[in-house]
PDB file of C-alpha atoms in Angstrom:
ATOM      1  CA  MET A   1      31.702  -7.264   7.868  1.00  0.00           C
ATOM      2  CA  GLY A   2      29.889  -7.365  10.973  1.00  0.00           C
ATOM      3  CA  ILE A   3      26.748  -9.301  11.759  1.00  0.00           C
ATOM      4  CA  GLN A   4      23.775  -7.536  11.361  1.00  0.00           C
ATOM      5  CA  SER A   5      20.942  -7.898  13.674  1.00  0.00           C
ATOM      6  CA  THR A   6      17.818  -9.364  12.100  1.00  0.00           C
ATOM      7  CA  THR A   7      15.370  -8.210  14.857  1.00  0.00           C
ATOM      8  CA  PRO A   8      11.844  -8.648  13.431  1.00  0.00           C
ATOM      9  CA  THR A   9       9.955  -5.546  12.840  1.00  0.00           C
ATOM     10  CA  PRO A  10       7.039  -5.248  15.217  1.00  0.00           C
ATOM     11  CA  MET A  11       3.738  -5.923  13.802  1.00  0.00           C
ATOM     12  CA  THR A  12       0.472  -4.755  14.886  1.00  0.00           C
ATOM     13  CA  LEU A  13      -2.468  -7.178  14.760  1.00  0.00           C
ATOM     14  CA  ILE A  14      -5.645  -5.611  12.904  1.00  0.00           C
ATOM     15  CA  PHE A  15      -8.982  -7.234  12.479  1.00  0.00           C
ATOM     16  CA  SER A  16     -10.520  -6.461   9.149  1.00  0.00           C
ATOM     17  CA  TYR A  17     -14.313  -6.859   8.814  1.00  0.00           C
ATOM     18  CA  GLY A  18     -15.371  -4.810   5.651  1.00  0.00           C
ATOM     19  CA  THR A  19     -14.059  -3.338   2.750  1.00  0.00           C
ATOM     20  CA  LEU A  20     -10.427  -4.493   3.372  1.00  0.00           C
ATOM     21  CA  LYS A  21     -11.153  -8.009   3.234  1.00  0.00           C
ATOM     22  CA  LYS A  22     -10.578 -10.362   0.166  1.00  0.00           C
ATOM     23  CA  GLY A  23     -12.910  -9.781  -2.443  1.00  0.00           C
ATOM     24  CA  PHE A  24     -13.871  -6.252  -1.379  1.00  0.00           C
ATOM     25  CA  SER A  25     -13.171  -2.701  -2.806  1.00  0.00           C
ATOM     26  CA  ASN A  26     -10.137  -1.722  -0.633  1.00  0.00           C
ATOM     27  CA  HIS A  27      -8.494  -5.194  -0.377  1.00  0.00           C
ATOM     28  CA  ASN A  28      -5.940  -3.848  -3.118  1.00  0.00           C
ATOM     29  CA  LEU A  29      -4.374  -1.866  -0.215  1.00  0.00           C
ATOM     30  CA  MET A  30      -3.930  -5.070   1.858  1.00  0.00           C
ATOM     31  CA  GLN A  31      -2.417  -6.729  -1.415  1.00  0.00           C
ATOM     32  CA  ASP A  32       0.021  -3.732  -1.868  1.00  0.00           C
ATOM     33  CA  LEU A  33       1.012  -4.093   1.679  1.00  0.00           C
ATOM     34  CA  MET A  34       1.497  -7.799   1.574  1.00  0.00           C
ATOM     35  CA  LYS A  35       3.721  -7.525  -1.611  1.00  0.00           C
ATOM     36  CA  SER A  36       5.909  -4.905   0.124  1.00  0.00           C
ATOM     37  CA  GLY A  37       6.257  -7.046   3.397  1.00  0.00           C
ATOM     38  CA  ASP A  38       4.339  -4.648   5.240  1.00  0.00           C
ATOM     39  CA  ALA A  39       1.189  -6.803   5.988  1.00  0.00           C
ATOM     40  CA  VAL A  40       0.579 -10.619   6.328  1.00  0.00           C
ATOM     41  CA  PHE A  41      -2.559 -12.430   6.300  1.00  0.00           C
ATOM     42  CA  LYS A  42      -3.041 -14.310   9.646  1.00  0.00           C
ATOM     43  CA  GLY A  43      -6.525 -15.848   8.915  1.00  0.00           C
ATOM     44  CA  ASN A  44     -10.223 -16.018   9.352  1.00  0.00           C
ATOM     45  CA  TYR A  45     -11.130 -14.730  12.597  1.00  0.00           C
ATOM     46  CA  VAL A  46     -14.162 -13.789  14.705  1.00  0.00           C
ATOM     47  CA  THR A  47     -14.916 -11.472  17.628  1.00  0.00           C
ATOM     48  CA  VAL A  48     -15.104 -13.214  21.021  1.00  0.00           C
ATOM     49  CA  GLY A  49     -17.792 -10.693  22.211  1.00  0.00           C
ATOM     50  CA  LYS A  50     -20.706  -9.409  20.284  1.00  0.00           C
ATOM     51  CA  TYR A  51     -20.558  -6.037  18.589  1.00  0.00           C
ATOM     52  CA  PRO A  52     -22.872  -4.083  16.142  1.00  0.00           C
ATOM     53  CA  LEU A  53     -21.642  -4.380  12.611  1.00  0.00           C
ATOM     54  CA  VAL A  54     -23.862  -1.832  10.543  1.00  0.00           C
ATOM     55  CA  CYS A  55     -23.733   0.031   7.052  1.00  0.00           C
ATOM     56  CA  GLY A  56     -23.746   3.804   7.150  1.00  0.00           C
ATOM     57  CA  PRO A  57     -23.913   5.936   3.912  1.00  0.00           C
ATOM     58  CA  TYR A  58     -22.927   4.459   0.662  1.00  0.00           C
ATOM     59  CA  ARG A  59     -23.088   0.950   2.371  1.00  0.00           C
ATOM     60  CA  VAL A  60     -19.762   1.817   4.294  1.00  0.00           C
ATOM     61  CA  PRO A  61     -19.400  -1.041   7.033  1.00  0.00           C
ATOM     62  CA  PHE A  62     -18.956   0.280  10.509  1.00  0.00           C
ATOM     63  CA  LEU A  63     -18.096  -1.707  13.597  1.00  0.00           C
ATOM     64  CA  LEU A  64     -19.586   0.215  16.709  1.00  0.00           C
ATOM     65  CA  ASN A  65     -17.987   0.084  20.066  1.00  0.00           C
ATOM     66  CA  ILE A  66     -21.058  -1.072  21.891  1.00  0.00           C
ATOM     67  CA  PRO A  67     -20.055  -4.450  23.255  1.00  0.00           C
ATOM     68  CA  GLY A  68     -22.694  -6.968  24.018  1.00  0.00           C
ATOM     69  CA  SER A  69     -25.080  -5.610  21.359  1.00  0.00           C
ATOM     70  CA  GLY A  70     -25.171  -7.074  17.880  1.00  0.00           C
ATOM     71  CA  GLN A  71     -23.550 -10.379  16.924  1.00  0.00           C
ATOM     72  CA  ARG A  72     -20.081 -11.925  16.740  1.00  0.00           C
ATOM     73  CA  VAL A  73     -18.412 -10.539  13.885  1.00  0.00           C
ATOM     74  CA  LYS A  74     -16.513 -12.387  11.325  1.00  0.00           C
ATOM     75  CA  GLY A  75     -13.429 -10.913   9.552  1.00  0.00           C
ATOM     76  CA  GLU A  76      -9.788 -11.493   8.578  1.00  0.00           C
ATOM     77  CA  LEU A  77      -6.683 -10.884  10.712  1.00  0.00           C
ATOM     78  CA  TYR A  78      -3.573  -9.124   9.500  1.00  0.00           C
ATOM     79  CA  ALA A  79      -0.160  -8.381  10.972  1.00  0.00           C
ATOM     80  CA  LEU A  80       0.986  -4.795   9.889  1.00  0.00           C
ATOM     81  CA  SER A  81       4.123  -3.251  10.052  1.00  0.00           C
ATOM     82  CA  ASP A  82       4.380   0.407  11.336  1.00  0.00           C
ATOM     83  CA  LYS A  83       4.377   1.811   7.619  1.00  0.00           C
ATOM     84  CA  GLY A  84       1.371  -0.409   6.833  1.00  0.00           C
ATOM     85  CA  LEU A  85      -0.482   0.713   9.761  1.00  0.00           C
ATOM     86  CA  VAL A  86       0.153   4.395   8.778  1.00  0.00           C
ATOM     87  CA  ARG A  87      -1.296   3.537   5.154  1.00  0.00           C
ATOM     88  CA  VAL A  88      -4.421   1.875   6.752  1.00  0.00           C
ATOM     89  CA  ASP A  89      -4.964   4.677   9.187  1.00  0.00           C
ATOM     90  CA  GLU A  90      -5.092   7.033   6.468  1.00  0.00           C
ATOM     91  CA  LEU A  91      -7.646   4.965   4.573  1.00  0.00           C
ATOM     92  CA  GLU A  92      -9.577   4.711   7.625  1.00  0.00           C
ATOM     93  CA  GLY A  93      -9.570   8.239   8.436  1.00  0.00           C
ATOM     94  CA  THR A  94      -8.380   8.104  12.012  1.00  0.00           C
ATOM     95  CA  SER A  95      -7.101  11.465  11.772  1.00  0.00           C
ATOM     96  CA  ARG A  96     -10.452  12.868  10.467  1.00  0.00           C
ATOM     97  CA  GLY A  97     -12.791  11.449  13.049  1.00  0.00           C
ATOM     98  CA  HIS A  98     -13.890   8.625  10.789  1.00  0.00           C
ATOM     99  CA  TYR A  99     -12.704   5.657  12.566  1.00  0.00           C
ATOM    100  CA  VAL A 100     -10.835   5.011  15.863  1.00  0.00           C
ATOM    101  CA  ARG A 101      -8.339   2.146  16.336  1.00  0.00           C
ATOM    102  CA  LEU A 102      -9.433  -0.048  19.538  1.00  0.00           C
ATOM    103  CA  PRO A 103      -8.612  -3.123  21.244  1.00  0.00           C
ATOM    104  CA  ILE A 104     -10.847  -6.210  20.629  1.00  0.00           C
ATOM    105  CA  LYS A 105     -10.529  -9.832  21.286  1.00  0.00           C
ATOM    106  CA  VAL A 106     -10.850 -12.398  18.514  1.00  0.00           C
ATOM    107  CA  THR A 107     -10.351 -16.138  17.915  1.00  0.00           C
ATOM    108  CA  LYS A 108      -9.813 -18.022  14.800  1.00  0.00           C
ATOM    109  CA  GLU A 109     -12.844 -18.838  13.125  1.00  0.00           C
ATOM    110  CA  ASP A 110     -12.291 -22.594  13.160  1.00  0.00           C
ATOM    111  CA  ASP A 111     -11.837 -22.208  16.782  1.00  0.00           C
ATOM    112  CA  ASP A 112     -15.111 -20.726  17.145  1.00  0.00           C
ATOM    113  CA  LYS A 113     -16.915 -23.852  18.056  1.00  0.00           C
ATOM    114  CA  ASN A 114     -14.133 -25.150  20.247  1.00  0.00           C
ATOM    115  CA  GLU A 115     -14.253 -23.631  23.878  1.00  0.00           C
ATOM    116  CA  ASP A 116     -10.477 -23.940  23.976  1.00  0.00           C
ATOM    117  CA  GLY A 117      -9.853 -21.632  21.025  1.00  0.00           C
ATOM    118  CA  GLU A 118      -6.879 -19.181  21.445  1.00  0.00           C
ATOM    119  CA  VAL A 119      -8.112 -15.535  22.272  1.00  0.00           C
ATOM    120  CA  VAL A 120      -5.961 -13.004  20.501  1.00  0.00           C
ATOM    121  CA  ASP A 121      -5.819  -9.451  21.672  1.00  0.00           C
ATOM    122  CA  VAL A 122      -5.819  -7.304  18.567  1.00  0.00           C
ATOM    123  CA  GLU A 123      -7.083  -4.042  17.310  1.00  0.00           C
ATOM    124  CA  ALA A 124     -10.013  -3.050  14.849  1.00  0.00           C
ATOM    125  CA  TYR A 125     -11.419   0.255  13.254  1.00  0.00           C
ATOM    126  CA  PHE A 126     -14.495   1.230  15.065  1.00  0.00           C
ATOM    127  CA  ALA A 127     -16.792   3.956  14.227  1.00  0.00           C
ATOM    128  CA  ASP A 128     -15.851   7.279  16.034  1.00  0.00           C
ATOM    129  CA  GLY A 129     -17.654   7.700  19.191  1.00  0.00           C
ATOM    130  CA  SER A 130     -19.167  11.022  17.960  1.00  0.00           C
ATOM    131  CA  TYR A 131     -21.749   9.071  15.889  1.00  0.00           C
ATOM    132  CA  ASP A 132     -21.645   5.476  16.656  1.00  0.00           C
ATOM    133  CA  LYS A 133     -24.781   5.555  18.739  1.00  0.00           C
ATOM    134  CA  GLU A 134     -26.480   7.425  16.155  1.00  0.00           C
ATOM    135  CA  LEU A 135     -25.592   4.752  13.534  1.00  0.00           C
ATOM    136  CA  TRP A 136     -26.853   1.916  15.793  1.00  0.00           C
ATOM    137  CA  GLU A 137     -30.293   3.812  16.102  1.00  0.00           C
ATOM    138  CA  ARG A 138     -30.500   4.622  12.549  1.00  0.00           C
ATOM    139  CA  ASN A 139     -29.937   0.854  11.612  1.00  0.00           C
ATOM    140  CA  GLY A 140     -32.811   0.091  13.948  1.00  0.00           C
ATOM    141  CA  LYS A 141     -30.346  -1.435  16.549  1.00  0.00           C
ATOM    142  CA  LYS A 142     -29.928  -4.319  14.106  1.00  0.00           C
ATOM    143  CA  GLY A 143     -26.554  -5.300  12.687  1.00  0.00           C
ATOM    144  CA  PHE A 144     -24.992  -8.390  10.954  1.00  0.00           C
ATOM    145  CA  GLY A 145     -22.352 -10.958  11.769  1.00  0.00           C
ATOM    146  CA  ALA A 146     -20.224 -10.541   8.390  1.00  0.00           C
ATOM    147  CA  TYR A 147     -19.969  -7.895   5.743  1.00  0.00           C
ATOM    148  CA  THR A 148     -20.644 -10.039   2.656  1.00  0.00           C
ATOM    149  CA  GLU A 149     -21.510  -9.386  -0.871  1.00  0.00           C
ATOM    150  CA  ARG A 150     -25.135  -8.937   0.051  1.00  0.00           C
ATOM    151  CA  GLU A 151     -24.492  -6.113   2.861  1.00  0.00           C
ATOM    152  CA  ALA A 152     -21.977  -4.559   0.208  1.00  0.00           C
ATOM    153  CA  LYS A 153     -24.541  -4.496  -2.656  1.00  0.00           C
ATOM    154  CA  GLY A 154     -24.787  -0.761  -3.480  1.00  0.00           C
ATOM    155  CA  TYR A 155     -21.428   0.223  -1.952  1.00  0.00           C
ATOM    156  CA  VAL A 156     -20.197   3.396  -3.387  1.00  0.00           C
ATOM    157  CA  LYS A 157     -16.391   4.001  -3.858  1.00  0.00           C
ATOM    158  CA  ARG A 158     -14.828   7.222  -2.467  1.00  0.00           C
ATOM    159  CA  LYS A 159     -13.980   8.296  -5.889  1.00  0.00           C
ATOM    160  CA  ASP A 160     -17.650   7.975  -6.913  1.00  0.00           C
ATOM    161  CA  ARG A 161     -19.203   9.727  -4.087  1.00  0.00           C
ATOM    162  CA  PRO A 162     -20.350  13.534  -4.337  1.00  0.00           C
ATOM    163  CA  GLN A 163     -17.408  15.761  -3.907  1.00  0.00           C
ATOM    164  CA  GLY A 164     -17.216  18.869  -1.827  1.00  0.00           C
ATOM    165  CA  VAL A 165     -18.762  17.182   1.075  1.00  0.00           C
ATOM    166  CA  THR A 166     -16.794  15.745   3.694  1.00  0.00           C
ATOM    167  CA  PHE A 167     -17.249  12.068   4.911  1.00  0.00           C
ATOM    168  CA  LEU A 168     -18.473  13.271   8.315  1.00  0.00           C
ATOM    169  CA  GLN A 169     -21.173  15.468   6.614  1.00  0.00           C
ATOM    170  CA  HIS A 170     -22.332  12.277   4.664  1.00  0.00           C
ATOM    171  CA  ILE A 171     -22.525  10.537   8.060  1.00  0.00           C
ATOM    172  CA  ASN A 172     -24.601  13.169   9.654  1.00  0.00           C
ATOM    173  CA  THR A 173     -27.000  13.333   6.804  1.00  0.00           C
ATOM    174  CA  PHE A 174     -27.355   9.631   6.838  1.00  0.00           C
ATOM    175  CA  VAL A 175     -28.153   9.465  10.662  1.00  0.00           C
ATOM    176  CA  SER A 176     -30.424  12.298  10.628  1.00  0.00           C
ATOM    177  CA  SER A 177     -32.511  10.716   7.610  1.00  0.00           C
ATOM    178  CA  THR A 178     -35.475   8.611   8.273  1.00  0.00           C
ATOM    179  CA  SER A 179     -35.354   6.182   5.258  1.00  0.00           C
TER     180      SER A 179
END
């Protein structure tokens, strides 16, 4: 009977700004991960810098890696285990060119008004660079500071979208349309 090491599992901090948040369609994944110990909710946070947050096809939210444009974005912070990170990466399509996980600085939403608020280095899922500028243009270079029920109105779940067309094809159709 030796003493076992209880080294904490390394966790990656992920800033969620869209459908993974409480009350939105993909939050069930975060709930499952929290139940299994692979995710911990850390609180409501806001980006330190301004970034465009826009909707693409089917009202899917996209954070664009165009620092200084847009607004400071509100979201939720989660700590994810390696196992949890693999599951969220799969949902976000990081291996399929949908999103890319990149570093971003956030602060607690409550500290937003306080200049002494702690800045935390985390990661977020940004639109892939192959189409982010086009999404910004397609949205009239206007974004929003939070993905709320208003922005999500009209969101179409993945299972309810037309089959036989890749998500990147949906994005290409969306950015090339004029309405």
